[in-house]
XYZ file of C-alpha atoms in Angstrom:
430
model
C 85.014 108.232 82.864
C 81.806 108.121 84.895
C 80.906 108.008 88.569
C 77.398 106.962 89.501
C 76.071 107.887 86.069
C 77.515 111.414 86.226
C 79.806 112.337 83.360
C 83.145 113.494 84.744
C 84.737 114.022 81.340
C 83.636 113.308 77.786
C 87.223 112.900 76.590
C 90.150 110.993 77.978
C 93.102 113.406 77.724
C 96.446 111.584 77.681
C 99.774 111.956 75.918
C 100.179 110.175 72.599
C 102.829 107.492 72.354
C 105.339 109.777 70.609
C 104.860 112.551 73.172
C 104.084 115.048 70.449
C 100.498 115.831 71.208
C 97.612 115.015 73.484
C 95.194 112.339 72.382
C 91.583 113.109 73.191
C 89.885 110.229 71.382
C 88.665 112.356 68.502
C 91.733 112.228 66.261
C 93.588 109.394 64.583
C 96.961 108.580 66.119
C 99.552 108.396 63.303
C 101.304 105.521 65.017
C 100.291 102.000 65.887
C 100.279 102.436 69.665
C 98.325 101.659 72.769
C 95.806 104.376 71.930
C 94.485 102.398 69.006
C 96.906 103.206 66.163
C 95.165 103.990 62.887
C 91.866 102.574 64.046
C 89.309 105.391 64.574
C 88.181 105.604 68.186
C 85.816 108.036 69.780
C 84.371 108.390 73.261
C 80.601 107.987 73.450
C 79.153 111.053 75.119
C 75.740 109.588 75.857
C 76.987 106.668 77.956
C 75.161 106.315 81.233
C 77.130 103.728 83.152
C 80.569 103.560 84.684
C 81.726 100.339 82.976
C 83.511 99.889 79.680
C 80.688 97.947 78.071
C 80.870 94.564 76.398
C 82.825 93.815 73.229
C 79.593 93.490 71.295
C 78.504 96.925 72.461
C 81.717 98.507 71.195
C 81.270 96.831 67.836
C 77.684 98.003 67.490
C 78.545 101.600 68.327
C 81.688 102.056 66.274
C 81.759 99.141 63.862
C 85.146 98.073 65.207
C 86.392 94.534 64.834
C 86.825 92.262 67.852
C 90.648 92.404 67.668
C 90.597 96.197 67.587
C 88.328 96.327 70.635
C 90.717 94.120 72.579
C 93.598 96.410 71.573
C 91.735 99.444 72.885
C 90.931 97.749 76.198
C 94.618 96.952 76.600
C 95.400 100.584 75.903
C 92.970 101.731 78.575
C 94.559 99.374 81.119
C 97.976 100.724 80.161
C 96.748 104.268 80.683
C 95.443 103.418 84.152
C 98.809 101.921 85.040
C 101.120 104.627 83.653
C 99.228 107.887 83.754
C 98.588 109.945 86.847
C 95.602 108.084 88.239
C 96.125 109.660 91.613
C 94.854 113.064 90.430
C 91.954 111.432 88.637
C 90.983 109.458 91.732
C 91.382 112.484 93.978
C 88.994 114.415 91.761
C 86.531 111.542 91.855
C 86.749 111.339 95.627
C 86.157 115.052 96.049
C 83.236 114.981 93.626
C 81.765 112.012 95.440
C 82.113 113.799 98.767
C 80.067 116.671 97.296
C 77.228 114.612 95.802
C 77.374 111.672 98.274
C 76.186 108.883 95.965
C 75.957 105.283 97.079
C 79.165 103.519 98.127
C 78.521 100.727 95.596
C 79.428 102.967 92.661
C 82.609 104.071 94.370
C 83.437 100.438 95.058
C 82.965 99.675 91.349
C 85.406 102.443 90.432
C 87.902 101.098 92.962
C 87.716 97.596 91.507
C 88.510 98.893 88.015
C 91.501 100.733 89.406
C 92.956 97.978 91.580
C 92.517 95.298 88.973
C 94.876 97.238 86.750
C 97.768 97.571 89.209
C 98.157 96.725 92.894
C 101.017 99.202 93.057
C 98.551 102.101 92.830
C 96.913 101.140 96.123
C 99.215 103.320 98.176
C 98.665 106.321 95.881
C 94.925 105.819 96.193
C 95.130 105.899 99.971
C 97.297 108.980 99.813
C 94.633 110.633 97.663
C 91.942 109.718 100.177
C 93.987 111.208 103.006
C 94.480 114.422 101.040
C 90.729 114.576 100.389
C 89.985 113.662 104.034
C 87.472 111.103 102.775
C 88.500 108.552 105.401
C 85.096 106.861 105.426
C 85.927 105.454 101.971
C 88.883 103.441 103.287
C 86.818 100.307 104.148
C 85.373 100.184 100.619
C 88.781 100.602 99.024
C 90.175 97.772 101.116
C 87.229 95.550 100.224
C 88.125 96.048 96.579
C 91.816 95.305 97.122
C 92.147 92.494 99.659
C 94.723 90.670 97.541
C 96.887 93.781 97.285
C 96.828 94.181 101.070
C 98.482 90.773 101.404
C 101.559 92.032 99.554
C 101.934 95.498 101.053
C 100.271 97.528 103.767
C 98.220 100.370 102.213
C 99.073 102.636 105.156
C 102.828 102.421 104.551
C 102.874 105.894 102.996
C 102.163 107.363 106.453
C 105.814 106.739 107.332
C 106.757 109.747 105.201
C 105.008 112.064 107.677
C 106.274 113.269 111.023
C 105.185 111.303 114.059
C 102.959 114.113 115.332
C 101.191 114.554 111.999
C 100.926 110.787 111.506
C 99.322 110.406 114.923
C 96.798 113.139 114.095
C 95.938 111.511 110.770
C 95.388 108.102 112.335
C 93.270 109.665 115.071
C 91.111 111.343 112.405
C 90.792 108.026 110.576
C 89.764 106.201 113.752
C 87.123 108.788 114.583
C 85.737 108.670 111.048
C 85.235 104.910 111.465
C 82.925 105.261 114.487
C 79.652 105.810 112.537
C 80.452 103.196 109.857
C 77.851 100.414 109.664
C 77.918 97.485 109.535
C 81.015 97.427 111.685
C 82.233 94.235 110.029
C 83.260 96.441 107.074
C 86.046 97.799 109.280
C 87.750 94.454 109.932
C 90.381 94.750 107.176
C 90.948 98.463 107.776
C 91.591 98.003 111.488
C 93.860 95.008 110.838
C 95.997 96.895 108.308
C 96.177 100.016 110.453
C 97.103 98.076 113.591
C 99.684 95.977 111.760
C 101.328 99.063 110.264
C 101.458 100.923 113.583
C 102.871 97.993 115.565
C 105.707 97.670 113.052
C 106.503 101.391 112.992
C 109.311 103.078 114.912
C 107.116 104.332 117.767
C 104.131 101.993 118.021
C 102.936 102.898 121.511
C 100.669 104.389 122.698
C 99.033 104.818 119.273
C 98.743 101.060 118.723
C 96.856 100.739 122.017
C 94.366 103.367 120.813
C 93.830 101.495 117.535
C 93.440 98.234 119.458
C 90.865 99.876 121.705
C 88.792 101.075 118.746
C 89.105 97.656 117.100
C 87.802 95.810 120.147
C 85.004 98.301 120.807
C 83.769 97.938 117.234
C 83.419 94.188 117.750
C 86.206 93.344 115.292
C 88.754 90.667 116.161
C 92.449 91.466 115.610
C 94.308 88.963 113.439
C 96.314 86.312 115.378
C 99.744 87.807 114.614
C 98.668 90.968 116.419
C 99.370 89.288 119.763
C 103.003 88.654 118.849
C 103.538 92.153 117.446
C 101.874 93.781 120.452
C 103.890 91.728 122.959
C 107.130 92.559 121.166
C 106.361 96.288 121.055
C 105.324 96.299 124.690
C 108.479 94.521 125.888
C 110.654 96.905 123.858
C 109.077 99.869 125.638
C 109.482 98.216 129.006
C 113.194 97.703 128.343
C 113.468 101.482 128.148
C 112.765 101.521 131.899
C 109.234 102.825 131.452
C 106.713 101.724 134.056
C 103.558 99.883 133.059
C 101.350 102.632 134.444
C 103.278 105.318 132.543
C 102.929 103.523 129.196
C 99.200 103.042 129.705
C 98.688 106.663 130.739
C 100.467 107.838 127.572
C 97.180 107.095 125.804
C 95.817 110.238 127.454
C 98.262 112.370 125.460
C 96.535 111.386 122.191
C 92.977 111.673 123.492
C 92.271 108.102 124.602
C 91.749 106.539 128.027
C 93.128 103.136 129.034
C 90.322 100.641 129.458
C 89.867 97.130 130.749
C 89.343 95.531 127.332
C 92.619 96.867 125.928
C 94.581 95.805 129.020
C 92.969 92.356 128.984
C 94.031 91.830 125.371
C 97.560 92.918 126.279
C 97.633 90.537 129.259
C 96.428 87.624 127.141
C 98.994 88.441 124.450
C 101.828 88.438 126.980
C 100.663 85.111 128.405
C 100.566 83.633 124.883
C 104.305 84.295 124.519
C 105.101 83.012 128.041
C 105.633 86.499 129.476
C 103.473 85.775 132.513
C 105.580 87.904 134.868
C 105.016 90.932 132.654
C 101.329 90.030 132.416
C 101.098 90.091 136.216
C 102.778 93.516 136.234
C 100.172 94.835 133.806
C 97.401 93.304 135.905
C 98.662 94.908 139.106
C 99.155 98.303 137.408
C 95.728 98.567 135.797
C 94.107 100.264 138.787
C 96.844 102.917 138.826
C 96.063 103.699 135.181
C 92.393 104.229 135.960
C 90.930 100.915 134.743
C 89.739 98.399 137.329
C 90.482 94.739 136.476
C 87.560 92.411 135.853
C 87.294 88.623 135.861
C 88.703 88.358 132.351
C 91.771 90.268 133.506
C 92.561 87.473 135.957
C 91.490 84.504 133.855
C 94.424 84.628 131.430
C 97.014 85.025 134.179
C 95.490 82.349 136.417
C 95.282 79.934 133.486
C 98.940 80.578 132.661
C 99.951 80.047 136.289
C 97.981 76.815 136.475
C 99.697 75.477 133.356
C 103.046 76.224 135.001
C 101.693 74.812 138.283
C 102.754 77.904 140.201
C 100.239 77.440 142.983
C 101.691 80.116 145.266
C 101.118 82.834 142.669
C 97.679 81.438 141.888
C 96.615 81.497 145.535
C 97.774 85.113 145.839
C 95.852 86.153 142.725
C 92.699 84.441 143.968
C 92.864 86.334 147.256
C 93.612 89.624 145.525
C 90.710 89.449 143.095
C 88.250 88.686 145.890
C 89.446 90.948 148.708
C 90.780 93.925 146.706
C 88.320 94.149 143.823
C 85.318 92.210 145.145
C 85.247 89.785 142.211
C 83.604 86.367 142.404
C 85.760 83.818 140.569
C 83.973 81.627 138.083
C 83.529 78.031 139.187
C 85.594 76.852 136.218
C 88.482 78.870 137.611
C 88.036 77.451 141.127
C 87.995 73.914 139.727
C 91.130 74.523 137.675
C 93.022 76.010 140.615
C 91.977 73.169 142.931
C 92.968 70.588 140.313
C 96.398 72.205 139.938
C 96.967 72.128 143.690
C 95.877 68.504 143.731
C 98.414 67.647 141.004
C 101.125 69.348 143.055
C 100.116 67.291 146.098
C 99.344 70.577 147.871
C 95.907 69.585 149.006
C 96.215 71.682 152.160
C 96.451 74.763 149.971
C 93.305 73.698 148.092
C 91.394 73.255 151.349
C 92.534 76.690 152.509
C 91.313 78.225 149.256
C 87.876 76.598 149.639
C 87.629 77.800 153.238
C 88.650 81.316 152.185
C 85.967 81.451 149.501
C 83.385 80.240 152.013
C 84.310 82.973 154.497
C 83.984 85.594 151.759
C 80.478 84.369 150.999
C 81.349 82.980 147.572
C 79.397 79.958 146.425
C 81.477 76.790 145.985
C 80.006 74.028 143.834
C 79.706 70.327 144.630
C 82.329 69.510 141.974
C 84.946 71.647 143.731
C 84.282 69.987 147.086
C 84.356 66.526 145.553
C 87.664 67.220 143.817
C 89.253 68.412 147.070
C 87.999 65.379 149.015
C 89.413 63.018 146.400
C 92.720 64.881 146.616
C 92.750 64.394 150.388
C 92.194 60.662 149.942
C 95.021 60.442 147.401
C 97.390 62.093 149.881
C 96.011 59.905 152.693
C 94.894 63.005 154.574
C 91.849 61.262 156.033
C 91.254 63.725 158.871
C 91.298 66.608 156.416
C 88.964 64.681 154.123
C 86.569 64.134 157.031
C 86.479 67.855 157.805
C 85.798 68.737 154.160
C 82.978 66.168 153.989
C 81.482 67.623 157.159
C 81.523 71.084 155.591
C 79.915 69.655 152.455
C 77.035 68.233 154.464
C 76.448 71.620 156.100
C 75.852 73.033 152.652
C 73.571 70.190 151.624
C 76.077 68.252 149.527
C 76.387 64.470 149.844
C 79.577 62.872 148.483
C 79.346 59.871 146.187
C 79.022 56.485 147.904
C 82.525 55.393 146.928
C 84.053 58.581 148.335
C 81.990 58.410 151.547
C 83.077 54.868 152.220
C 86.749 55.648 151.639
C 86.614 58.595 154.037
C 84.978 56.608 156.832
C 87.297 53.609 156.346
C 90.331 55.899 156.268
C 89.319 57.631 159.494
C 88.732 54.300 161.193
C 92.088 53.000 159.990
C 93.812 56.111 161.351
C 92.172 55.649 164.753
C 89.895 58.669 164.338
C 86.804 56.773 165.486
C 85.018 59.804 166.890
C 85.326 61.788 163.662
C 84.401 58.740 161.587
C 81.247 58.261 163.658
C 80.309 61.967 163.402
C 80.711 61.921 159.603
C 78.657 58.753 159.314
C 75.856 60.141 161.477
C 75.765 63.389 159.509
C 75.519 61.523 156.204
C 72.750 59.342 157.601
C 70.748 62.418 158.608
C 70.971 63.859 155.105
C 70.034 60.554 153.485
C 66.934 60.287 155.658
């Protein structure tokens, strides 16, 4: 067996099929077995590569027939499956850690191993943990993506105590920090996060893994949102406060941050747990992470879909007055449109006026939407006041809207306001 051209052993020492002796490749097995039977077989000591070689190569070296070569390859696969590959791999990992060859050779060794049996994946990870060669985990997973679909390679961690398991995962996470390119970590983070979220005590460790995943630029798989929401709600049912759960990250050496909380908020909104999402949003500051615009976007969007305009109006005021955030114009438009659908145009006008007082820029589209809502509700006086405010900011409504406002004011007997609006529009047009 070879690793990066270095000879690890010139003989493959395994038990013969009858258990009577060890077969080292230099003697003839008396039985017809997986080690080649009565066909002479001998390891080539001057090999320089880590592969098995082609069938033609075997024939040229030993003069063995094609059928015999196939039999020997089957025997080698059987040996990989049934003999203690864990010790062999552990030795290879330790040797690699000493000489530090390229990761491509290690990846080649991993592919040979995993192609023989997906059931050895867990033993391989256990060997890596024992060798503390955590930086090799991404390469192993790259060589065994299909095996990861059937079983999580980190499942063996369940045999450890929670304290030791937490320490191991923390060591693994820290070993991933210098790995480049970071895209290599996608599968590793996904498997680790999936395992932790489905363990007995997922939090706060899962939040730490999520934090490292997001900071590395990797995207958690879609089912992570459901698993995270479920784990979070289970903890909350144990009468633990939001702030307390978030601050538990400190006990394992991690600080709550905005990105992790935002992902949690979005996940809760995805499963219609908007009340819990609001609780997380309001508790973020107490946990030491100040909400940003993205923190509010998910909750506001969820409230708009449910047309809960009272909650939306409160959130808009909170984000501006308490945290000094300027809502994106897409958010303002969505909130105004929701209030218009609810026939609560007065609330929309109040929101626009509030944003103006706070010095936040309001676009022409937002004004136009509010004016049209006033016309739909036949609030012509209110529409006239909004148009007047638009003109002060240099906005001129569309001709159709202008005409409807003036005609509506005249029909309601508000001649003075209708005249003032018309004069103001004429000044801007000139």
